[in-house]
CSV table of C-alpha atoms and ligand atoms in Angstrom, one decimal:
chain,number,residue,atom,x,y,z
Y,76,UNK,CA,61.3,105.1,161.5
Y,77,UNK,CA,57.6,105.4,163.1
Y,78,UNK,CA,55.4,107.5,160.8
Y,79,UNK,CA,54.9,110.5,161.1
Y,80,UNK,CA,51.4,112.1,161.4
Y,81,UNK,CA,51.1,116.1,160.0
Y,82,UNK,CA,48.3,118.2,160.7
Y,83,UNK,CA,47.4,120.8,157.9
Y,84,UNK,CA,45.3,123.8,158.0
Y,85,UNK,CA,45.1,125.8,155.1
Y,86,UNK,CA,43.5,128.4,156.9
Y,87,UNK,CA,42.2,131.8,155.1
Y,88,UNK,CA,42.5,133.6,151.6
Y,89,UNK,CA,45.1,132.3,150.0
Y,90,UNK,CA,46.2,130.0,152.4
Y,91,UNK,CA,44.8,126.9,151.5
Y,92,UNK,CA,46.1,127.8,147.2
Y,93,UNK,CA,49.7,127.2,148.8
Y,94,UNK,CA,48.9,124.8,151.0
Y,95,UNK,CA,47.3,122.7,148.1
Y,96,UNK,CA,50.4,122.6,146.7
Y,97,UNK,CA,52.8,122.4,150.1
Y,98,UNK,CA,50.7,118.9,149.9
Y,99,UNK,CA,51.2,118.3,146.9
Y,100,UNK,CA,55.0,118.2,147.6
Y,101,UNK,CA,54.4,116.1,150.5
Y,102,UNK,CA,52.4,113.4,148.6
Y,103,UNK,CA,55.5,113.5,146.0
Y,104,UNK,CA,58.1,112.9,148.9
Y,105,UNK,CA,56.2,110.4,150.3
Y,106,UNK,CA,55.9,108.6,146.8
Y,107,UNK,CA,59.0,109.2,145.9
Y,108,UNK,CA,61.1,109.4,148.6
Y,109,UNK,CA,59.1,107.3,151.0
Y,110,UNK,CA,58.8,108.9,153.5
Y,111,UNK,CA,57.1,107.7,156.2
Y,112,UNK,CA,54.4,110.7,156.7
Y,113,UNK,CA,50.6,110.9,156.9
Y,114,UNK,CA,48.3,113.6,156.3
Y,115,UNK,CA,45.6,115.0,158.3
Y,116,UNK,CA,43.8,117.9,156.7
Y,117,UNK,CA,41.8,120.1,158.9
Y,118,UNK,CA,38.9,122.3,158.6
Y,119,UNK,CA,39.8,124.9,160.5
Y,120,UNK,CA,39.8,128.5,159.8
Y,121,UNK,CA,37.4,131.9,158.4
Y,122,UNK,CA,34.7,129.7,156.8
Y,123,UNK,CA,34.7,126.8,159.4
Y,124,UNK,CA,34.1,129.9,162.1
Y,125,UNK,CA,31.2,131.8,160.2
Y,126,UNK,CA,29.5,128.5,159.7
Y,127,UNK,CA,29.5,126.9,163.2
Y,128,UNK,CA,31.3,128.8,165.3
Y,129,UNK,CA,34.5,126.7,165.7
Y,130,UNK,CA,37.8,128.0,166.0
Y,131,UNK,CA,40.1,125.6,167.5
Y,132,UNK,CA,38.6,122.8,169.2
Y,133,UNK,CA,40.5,121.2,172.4
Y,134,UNK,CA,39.6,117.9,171.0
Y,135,UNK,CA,42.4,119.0,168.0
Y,136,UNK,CA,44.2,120.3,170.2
Y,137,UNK,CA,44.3,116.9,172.3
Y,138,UNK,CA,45.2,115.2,169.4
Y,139,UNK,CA,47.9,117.3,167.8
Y,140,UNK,CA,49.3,116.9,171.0
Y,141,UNK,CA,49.5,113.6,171.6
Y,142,UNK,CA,49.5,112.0,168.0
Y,143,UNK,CA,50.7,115.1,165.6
Y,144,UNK,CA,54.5,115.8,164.9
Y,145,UNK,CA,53.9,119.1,162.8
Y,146,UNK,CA,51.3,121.3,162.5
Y,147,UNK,CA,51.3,122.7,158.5
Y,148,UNK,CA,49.5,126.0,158.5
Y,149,UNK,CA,48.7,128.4,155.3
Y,150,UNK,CA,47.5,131.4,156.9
Y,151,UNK,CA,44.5,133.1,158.9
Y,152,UNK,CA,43.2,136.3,158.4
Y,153,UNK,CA,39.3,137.0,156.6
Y,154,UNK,CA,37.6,140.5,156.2
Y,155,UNK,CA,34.7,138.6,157.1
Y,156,UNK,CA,35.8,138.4,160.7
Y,157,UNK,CA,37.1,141.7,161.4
Y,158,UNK,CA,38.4,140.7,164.9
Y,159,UNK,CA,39.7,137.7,164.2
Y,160,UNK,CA,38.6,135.6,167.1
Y,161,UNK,CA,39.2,132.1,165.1
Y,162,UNK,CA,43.1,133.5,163.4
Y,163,UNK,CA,43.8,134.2,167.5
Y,164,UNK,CA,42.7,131.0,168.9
Y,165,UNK,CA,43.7,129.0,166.4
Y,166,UNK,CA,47.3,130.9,166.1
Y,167,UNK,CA,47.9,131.4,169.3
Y,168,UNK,CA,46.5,127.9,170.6
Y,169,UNK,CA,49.4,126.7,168.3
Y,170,UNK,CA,52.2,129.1,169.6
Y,171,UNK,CA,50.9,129.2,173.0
Y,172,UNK,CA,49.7,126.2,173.8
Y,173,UNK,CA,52.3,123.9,172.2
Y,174,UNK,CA,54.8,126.4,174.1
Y,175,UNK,CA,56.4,127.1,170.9
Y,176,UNK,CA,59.0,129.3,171.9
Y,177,UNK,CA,60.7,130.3,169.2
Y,178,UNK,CA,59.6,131.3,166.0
Y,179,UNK,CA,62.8,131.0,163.1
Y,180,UNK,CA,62.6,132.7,160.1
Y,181,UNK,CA,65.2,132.4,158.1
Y,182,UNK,CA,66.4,135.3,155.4
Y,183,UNK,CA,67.8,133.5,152.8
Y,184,UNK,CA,67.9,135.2,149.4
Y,185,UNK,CA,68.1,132.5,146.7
Y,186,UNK,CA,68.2,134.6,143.4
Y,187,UNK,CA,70.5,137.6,143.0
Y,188,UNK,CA,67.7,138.4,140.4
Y,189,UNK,CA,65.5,139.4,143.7
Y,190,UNK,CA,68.3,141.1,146.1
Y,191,UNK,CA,66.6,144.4,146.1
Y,192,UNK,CA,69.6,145.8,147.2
Y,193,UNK,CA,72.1,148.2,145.1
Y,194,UNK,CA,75.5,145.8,144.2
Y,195,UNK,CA,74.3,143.3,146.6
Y,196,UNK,CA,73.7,139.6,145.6
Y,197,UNK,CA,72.6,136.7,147.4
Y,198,UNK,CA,75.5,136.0,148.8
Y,199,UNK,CA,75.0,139.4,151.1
Y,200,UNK,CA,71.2,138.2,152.2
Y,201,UNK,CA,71.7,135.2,154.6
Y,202,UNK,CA,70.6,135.3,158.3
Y,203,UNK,CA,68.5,133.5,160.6
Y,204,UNK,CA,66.2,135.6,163.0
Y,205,UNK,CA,64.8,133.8,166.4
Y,206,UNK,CA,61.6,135.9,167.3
Y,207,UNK,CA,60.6,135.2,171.0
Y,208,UNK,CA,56.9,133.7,170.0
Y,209,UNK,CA,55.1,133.3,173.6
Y,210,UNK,CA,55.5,136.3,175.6
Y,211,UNK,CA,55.6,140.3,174.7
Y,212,UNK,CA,53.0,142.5,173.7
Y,213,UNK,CA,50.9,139.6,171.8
Y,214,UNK,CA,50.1,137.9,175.2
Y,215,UNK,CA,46.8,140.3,174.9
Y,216,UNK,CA,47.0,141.4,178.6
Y,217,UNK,CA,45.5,145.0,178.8
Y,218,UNK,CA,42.8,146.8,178.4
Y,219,UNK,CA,40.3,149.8,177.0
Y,220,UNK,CA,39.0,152.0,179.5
Y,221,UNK,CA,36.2,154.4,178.4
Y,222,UNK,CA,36.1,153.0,175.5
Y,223,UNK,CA,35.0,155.3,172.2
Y,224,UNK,CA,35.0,158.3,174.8
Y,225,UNK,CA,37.3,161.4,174.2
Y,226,UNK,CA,39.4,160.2,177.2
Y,227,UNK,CA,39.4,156.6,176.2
Y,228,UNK,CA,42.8,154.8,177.7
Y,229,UNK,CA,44.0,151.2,175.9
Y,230,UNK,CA,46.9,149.4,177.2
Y,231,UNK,CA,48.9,146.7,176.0
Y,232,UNK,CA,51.1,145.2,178.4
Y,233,UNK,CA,54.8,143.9,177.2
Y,234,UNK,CA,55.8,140.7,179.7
Y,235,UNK,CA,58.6,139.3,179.4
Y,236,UNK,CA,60.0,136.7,181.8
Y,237,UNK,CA,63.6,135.7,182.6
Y,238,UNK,CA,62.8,131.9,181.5
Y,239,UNK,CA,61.1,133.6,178.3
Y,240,UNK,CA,63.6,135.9,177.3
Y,241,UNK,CA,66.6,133.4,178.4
Y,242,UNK,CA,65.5,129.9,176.6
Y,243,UNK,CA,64.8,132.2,173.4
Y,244,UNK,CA,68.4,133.7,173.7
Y,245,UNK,CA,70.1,130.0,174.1
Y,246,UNK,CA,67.9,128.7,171.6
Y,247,UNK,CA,69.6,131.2,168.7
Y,248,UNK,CA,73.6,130.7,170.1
Y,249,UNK,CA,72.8,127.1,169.9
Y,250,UNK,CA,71.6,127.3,166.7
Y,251,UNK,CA,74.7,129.5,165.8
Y,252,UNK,CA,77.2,126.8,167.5
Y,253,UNK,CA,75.6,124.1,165.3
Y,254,UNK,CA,76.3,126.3,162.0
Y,255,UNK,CA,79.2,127.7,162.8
Y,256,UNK,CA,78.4,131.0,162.8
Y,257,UNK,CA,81.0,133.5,164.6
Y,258,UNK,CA,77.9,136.0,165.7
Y,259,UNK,CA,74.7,136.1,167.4
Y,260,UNK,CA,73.1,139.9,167.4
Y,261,UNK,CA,70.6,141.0,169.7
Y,262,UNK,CA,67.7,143.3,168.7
Y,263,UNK,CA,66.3,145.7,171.6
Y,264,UNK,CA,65.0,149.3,172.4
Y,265,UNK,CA,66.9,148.8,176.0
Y,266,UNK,CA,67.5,152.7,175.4
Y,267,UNK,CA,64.1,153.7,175.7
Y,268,UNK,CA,62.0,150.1,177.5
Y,269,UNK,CA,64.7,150.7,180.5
Y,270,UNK,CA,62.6,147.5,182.5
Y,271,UNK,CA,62.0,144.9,179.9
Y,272,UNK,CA,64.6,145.2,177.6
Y,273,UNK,CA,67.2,145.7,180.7
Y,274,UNK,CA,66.4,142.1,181.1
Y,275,UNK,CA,66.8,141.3,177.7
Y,276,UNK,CA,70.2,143.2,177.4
Y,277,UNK,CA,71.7,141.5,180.8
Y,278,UNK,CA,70.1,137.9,180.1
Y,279,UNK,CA,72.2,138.3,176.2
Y,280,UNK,CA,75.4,139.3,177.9
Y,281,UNK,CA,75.3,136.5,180.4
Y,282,UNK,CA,74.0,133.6,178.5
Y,283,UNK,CA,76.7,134.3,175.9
Y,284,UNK,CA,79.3,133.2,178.3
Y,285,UNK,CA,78.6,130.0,177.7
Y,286,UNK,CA,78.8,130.4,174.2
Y,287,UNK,CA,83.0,130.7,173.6
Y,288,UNK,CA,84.1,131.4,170.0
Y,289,UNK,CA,80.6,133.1,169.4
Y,290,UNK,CA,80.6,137.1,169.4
Y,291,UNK,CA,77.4,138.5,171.1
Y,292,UNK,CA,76.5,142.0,169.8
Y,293,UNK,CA,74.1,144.3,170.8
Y,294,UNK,CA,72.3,146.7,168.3
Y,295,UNK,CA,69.0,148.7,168.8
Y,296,UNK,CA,66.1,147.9,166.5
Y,297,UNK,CA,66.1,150.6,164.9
Y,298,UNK,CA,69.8,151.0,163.9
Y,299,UNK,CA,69.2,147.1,162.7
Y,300,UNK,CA,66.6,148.0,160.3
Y,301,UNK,CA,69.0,151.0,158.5
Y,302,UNK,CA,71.9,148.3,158.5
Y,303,UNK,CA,70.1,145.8,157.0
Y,304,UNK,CA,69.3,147.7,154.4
Y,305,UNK,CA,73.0,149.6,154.1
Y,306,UNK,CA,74.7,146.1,154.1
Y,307,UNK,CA,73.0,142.4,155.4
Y,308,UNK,CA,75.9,140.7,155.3
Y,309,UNK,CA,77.6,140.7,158.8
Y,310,UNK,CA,74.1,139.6,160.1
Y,311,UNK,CA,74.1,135.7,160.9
Y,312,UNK,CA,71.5,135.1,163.7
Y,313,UNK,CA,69.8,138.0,165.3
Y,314,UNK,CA,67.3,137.2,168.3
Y,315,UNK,CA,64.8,139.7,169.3
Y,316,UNK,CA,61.0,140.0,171.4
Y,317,UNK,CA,58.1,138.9,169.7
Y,318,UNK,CA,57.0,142.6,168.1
Y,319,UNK,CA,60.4,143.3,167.2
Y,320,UNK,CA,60.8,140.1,165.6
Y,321,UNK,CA,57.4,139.8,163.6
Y,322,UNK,CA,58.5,143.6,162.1
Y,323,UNK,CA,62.1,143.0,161.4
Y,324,UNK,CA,61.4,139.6,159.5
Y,325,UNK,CA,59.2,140.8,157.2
Y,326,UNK,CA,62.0,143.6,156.4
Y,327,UNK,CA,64.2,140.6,155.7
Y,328,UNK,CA,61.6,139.1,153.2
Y,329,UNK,CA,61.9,141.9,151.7
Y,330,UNK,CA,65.4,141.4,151.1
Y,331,UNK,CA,64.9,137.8,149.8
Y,332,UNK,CA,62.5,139.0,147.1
Y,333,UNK,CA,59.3,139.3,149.0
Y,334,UNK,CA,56.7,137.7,151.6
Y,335,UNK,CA,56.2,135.1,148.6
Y,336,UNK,CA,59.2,133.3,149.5
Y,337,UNK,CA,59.7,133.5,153.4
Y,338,UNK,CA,59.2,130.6,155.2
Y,339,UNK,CA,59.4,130.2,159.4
Y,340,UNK,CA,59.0,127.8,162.0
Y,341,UNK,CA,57.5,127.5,165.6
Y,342,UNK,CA,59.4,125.1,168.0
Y,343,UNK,CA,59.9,124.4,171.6
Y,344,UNK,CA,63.5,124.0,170.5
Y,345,UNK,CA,64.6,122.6,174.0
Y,346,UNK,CA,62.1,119.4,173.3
Y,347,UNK,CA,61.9,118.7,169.7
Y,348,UNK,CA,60.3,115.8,170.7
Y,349,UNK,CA,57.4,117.9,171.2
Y,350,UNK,CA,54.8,119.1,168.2
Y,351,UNK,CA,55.9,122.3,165.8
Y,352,UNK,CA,54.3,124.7,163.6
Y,353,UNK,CA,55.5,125.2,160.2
Y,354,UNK,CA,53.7,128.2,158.2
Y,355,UNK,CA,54.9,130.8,155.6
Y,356,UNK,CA,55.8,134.4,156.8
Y,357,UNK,CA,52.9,135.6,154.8
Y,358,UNK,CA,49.1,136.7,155.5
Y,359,UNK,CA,46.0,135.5,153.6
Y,360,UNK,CA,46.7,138.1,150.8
Y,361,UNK,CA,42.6,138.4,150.6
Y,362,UNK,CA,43.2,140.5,147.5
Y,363,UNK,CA,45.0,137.9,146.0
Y,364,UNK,CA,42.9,134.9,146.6
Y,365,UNK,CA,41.3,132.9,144.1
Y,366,UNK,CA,43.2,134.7,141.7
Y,367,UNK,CA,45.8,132.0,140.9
Y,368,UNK,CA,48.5,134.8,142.1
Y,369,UNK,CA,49.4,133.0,145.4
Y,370,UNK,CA,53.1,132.1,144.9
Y,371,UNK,CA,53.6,128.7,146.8
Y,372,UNK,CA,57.9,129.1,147.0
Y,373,UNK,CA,56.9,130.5,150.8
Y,374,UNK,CA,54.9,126.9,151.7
Y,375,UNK,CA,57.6,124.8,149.7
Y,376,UNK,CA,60.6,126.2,151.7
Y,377,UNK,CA,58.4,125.9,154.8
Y,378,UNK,CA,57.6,122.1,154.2
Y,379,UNK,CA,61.6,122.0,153.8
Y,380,UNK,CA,61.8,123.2,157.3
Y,381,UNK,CA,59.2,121.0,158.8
Y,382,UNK,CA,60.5,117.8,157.2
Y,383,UNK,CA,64.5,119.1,158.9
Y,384,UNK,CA,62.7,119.3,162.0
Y,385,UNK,CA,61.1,115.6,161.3
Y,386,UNK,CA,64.4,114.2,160.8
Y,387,UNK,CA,64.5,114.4,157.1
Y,388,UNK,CA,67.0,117.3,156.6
Y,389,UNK,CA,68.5,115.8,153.2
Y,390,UNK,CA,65.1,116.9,151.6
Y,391,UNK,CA,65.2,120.8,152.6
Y,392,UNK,CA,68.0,121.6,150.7
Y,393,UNK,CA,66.8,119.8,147.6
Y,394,UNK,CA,63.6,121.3,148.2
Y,395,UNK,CA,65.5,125.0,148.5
Y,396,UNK,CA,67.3,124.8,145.1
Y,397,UNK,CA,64.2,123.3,142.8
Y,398,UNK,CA,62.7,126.6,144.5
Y,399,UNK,CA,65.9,128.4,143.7
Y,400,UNK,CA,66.1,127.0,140.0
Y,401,UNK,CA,62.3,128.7,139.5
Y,402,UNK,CA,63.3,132.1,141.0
Y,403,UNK,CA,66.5,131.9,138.8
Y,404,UNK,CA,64.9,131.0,135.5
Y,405,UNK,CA,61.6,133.2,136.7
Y,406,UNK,CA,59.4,130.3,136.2
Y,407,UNK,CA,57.5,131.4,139.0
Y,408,UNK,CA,54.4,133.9,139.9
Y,409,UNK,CA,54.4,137.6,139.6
Y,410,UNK,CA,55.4,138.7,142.6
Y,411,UNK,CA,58.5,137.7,142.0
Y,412,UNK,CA,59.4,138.5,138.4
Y,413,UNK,CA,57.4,135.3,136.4
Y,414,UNK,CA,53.8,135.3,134.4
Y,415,UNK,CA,53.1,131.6,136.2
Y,416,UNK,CA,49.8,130.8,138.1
Y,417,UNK,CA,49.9,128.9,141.5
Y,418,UNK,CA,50.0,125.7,140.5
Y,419,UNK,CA,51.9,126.1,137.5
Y,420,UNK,CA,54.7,127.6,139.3
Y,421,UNK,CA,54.5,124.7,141.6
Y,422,UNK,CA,54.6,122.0,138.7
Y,423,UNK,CA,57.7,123.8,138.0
Y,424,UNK,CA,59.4,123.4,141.1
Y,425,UNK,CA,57.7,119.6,141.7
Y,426,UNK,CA,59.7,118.9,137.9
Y,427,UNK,CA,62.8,119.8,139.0
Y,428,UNK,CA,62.8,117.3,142.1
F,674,LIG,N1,50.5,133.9,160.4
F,674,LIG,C1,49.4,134.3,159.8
F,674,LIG,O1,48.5,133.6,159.5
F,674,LIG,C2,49.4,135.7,159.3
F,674,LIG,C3,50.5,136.5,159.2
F,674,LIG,C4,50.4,137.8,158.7
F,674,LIG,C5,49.2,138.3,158.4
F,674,LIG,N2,48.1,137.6,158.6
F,674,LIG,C6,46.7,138.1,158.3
F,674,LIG,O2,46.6,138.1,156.9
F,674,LIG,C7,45.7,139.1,156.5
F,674,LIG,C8,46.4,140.0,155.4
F,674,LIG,O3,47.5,140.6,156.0
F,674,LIG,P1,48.6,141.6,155.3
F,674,LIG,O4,47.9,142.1,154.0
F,674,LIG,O5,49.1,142.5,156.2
F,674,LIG,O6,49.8,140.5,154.9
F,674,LIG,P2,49.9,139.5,153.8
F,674,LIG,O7,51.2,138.7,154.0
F,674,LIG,O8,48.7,138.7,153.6
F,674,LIG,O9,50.2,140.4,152.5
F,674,LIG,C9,51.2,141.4,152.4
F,674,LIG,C10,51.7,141.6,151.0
F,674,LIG,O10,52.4,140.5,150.5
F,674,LIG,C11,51.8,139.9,149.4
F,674,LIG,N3,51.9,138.5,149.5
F,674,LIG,C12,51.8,137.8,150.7
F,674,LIG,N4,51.9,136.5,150.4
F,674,LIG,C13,52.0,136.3,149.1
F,674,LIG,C14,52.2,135.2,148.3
F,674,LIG,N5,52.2,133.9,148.8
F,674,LIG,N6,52.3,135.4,146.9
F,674,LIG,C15,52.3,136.6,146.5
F,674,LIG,N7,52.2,137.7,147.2
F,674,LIG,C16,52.1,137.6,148.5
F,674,LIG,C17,50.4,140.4,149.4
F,674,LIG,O11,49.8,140.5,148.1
F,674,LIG,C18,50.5,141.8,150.0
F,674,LIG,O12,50.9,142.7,149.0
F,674,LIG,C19,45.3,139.9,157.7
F,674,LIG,O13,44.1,139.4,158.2
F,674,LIG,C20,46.4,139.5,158.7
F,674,LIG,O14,46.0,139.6,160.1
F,674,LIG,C21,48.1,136.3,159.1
């Protein structure tokens, strides 16, 4: 196999703490496993912005396009930049430049220890959600009007195209064909957004035709919130719009054991071929930065997704239960139960590969 080039950006706060370690784990795969990947670290992000100006360059973008298989990101997000002009160019450059439709974030609970959840284990806490990433109310079409005036008028506009809404849709029945999972659930507000989410409703109810043996259900975002709290376990893969799906997921890392352990993809899953995103569910935590607090589990289980995309999937899971081993023996940082700093916690997951 060709090797494989990966672009990093450890981004803001405590992005590049977990990242140093994500690469840490990736220069032990490569040693150990031999894999055939190379590392490009960029300097990109909060710091980069406030010294020069640069947020995303198109000469990276160029060549993440046409040399880069993955894009590894930590986070973005500095109080420093209080708009963040470089998190939006640089995120969205990623999502909505590379066309990475579909953002996956999986809600996996690996420790019954960290199932918040009265009599539930982790047996109950294991879905997929596929959060349309290209389209919705984070296109940033809109406007203020009489701006800072008593009457002042700001408008976000929610798009959402049949090609947007319908590739998303295939991409999570595909993904439940491919598991074997008997369900695909469908997150809307078409009671109350009667235009866009009509098209959402209609496009799910269609495109599941070609989807035999796999039940299509409907349930309003808000009832999904309530039931995923009541009882997770009938949930297998739920698709949903971009707002919808940024919300409900971090619900779900909730129910894993926190934002410390959620990891998520961005792919244009109709041409794999094509460069993805890999990053942790989680922000820059600028409270906990520098503090040796950051848990890494969220970048580890993240590179385990990246190197499945890459055409490595026999690492993920070993990846998912030396992660899984640390939760369960709460070797591991604070936010989930342990007394371990960053990169302790990490040595402990790196021993147990
Ligand atoms: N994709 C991204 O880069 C991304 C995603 C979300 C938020 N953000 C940005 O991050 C900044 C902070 O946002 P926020 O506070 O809403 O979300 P956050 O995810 O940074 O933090 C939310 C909570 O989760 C905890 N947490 C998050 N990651 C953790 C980890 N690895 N280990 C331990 N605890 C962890 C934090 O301490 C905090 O209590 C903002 O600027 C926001 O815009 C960026």
């Amino acid at each position: 196999m060709s090797r494989k080039l990966i672009a990093v950006i450890p981004g803001d706060g405590i992005g590049p703490e977990v990242i140093a370690q994500a690469t840490r784990l990736l220069e032990r795969l490569v040693d150990q496993r031999k894999l055939p990947l190379d590392l490009w670290q960029l300097d990109l992000g909060a710091d980069r912005y406030l010294k020069d100006g640069t947020t995303f360059p198109k000469e990276v973008a160029d060549r993440i396009r046409n040399e880069a298989s993955a894009v590894l990101l930590g986070a973005l997000g500095d109080p420093r930049v209080p708009k963040l002009e470089h998190a939006r160019d640089i995120l969205f450059g990623l999502r909505f430049g590379f066309d990475l439709y579909a953002n996956i974030r999986p809600v996996k609970a690996l420790s019954d220890r960290l199932v918040p959840l009265k009599n539930k284990t982790k047996k109950d806490v294991d879905f997929v959600v596929f959060r349309e990433n290209t389209e919705g109310i984070y296109v940033g079409m809109g406007g203020q009007f009489k701006h800072g005036t008593p009457d002042e008028i700001a408008i976000n506009e929610d798009v959402n195209t049949r090609k947007g809404v319908e590739r998303l849709i295939r991409a999570g029945f595909e993904h439940a064909r491919r598991h074997g999972k008997k369900t695909v659930h469908m997150a809307d507000k078409s009671n109350a957004m009667a235009h866009a989410h009509e098209l959402w409703h209609r496009a799910f109810f269609e495109i599941a035709k070609d989807y035999p043996g796999i039940e299509p259900k409907h349930v309003y975002v808000d009832a999904l919130c309530l039931y995923l709290i009541q009882d997770p376990k009938p949930f297998e893969v739920v698709v949903t719009c971009n707002l919808f799906g940024d919300i409900v997921t971090d619900l779900g890392a909730a129910l894993q054991g926190g934002l410390g352990i959620a990891s998520s993809a961005n792919v244009h899953v109709a041409d794999p071929t094509r460069v993805g995103m890999f990053e942790p569910v989680h922000g820059s935590a600028p409270p906990l930065a520098g503090k040796d607090l950051a848990n890494p589990i969220a970048s580890f289980l993240t590179v385990g997704m990246m190197l499945t995309h890459l055409g490595f999937p026999e690492e993920e899971p070993r990846i998912e239960a030396a992660c899984a081993k640390a939760l369960d023996e709460a070797q591991c940082t604070k936010d989930v139960g342990g007394s371990l700093g960053t990169r302790a916690a990490a040595d402990y997951v790196l021993s147990q590969l």
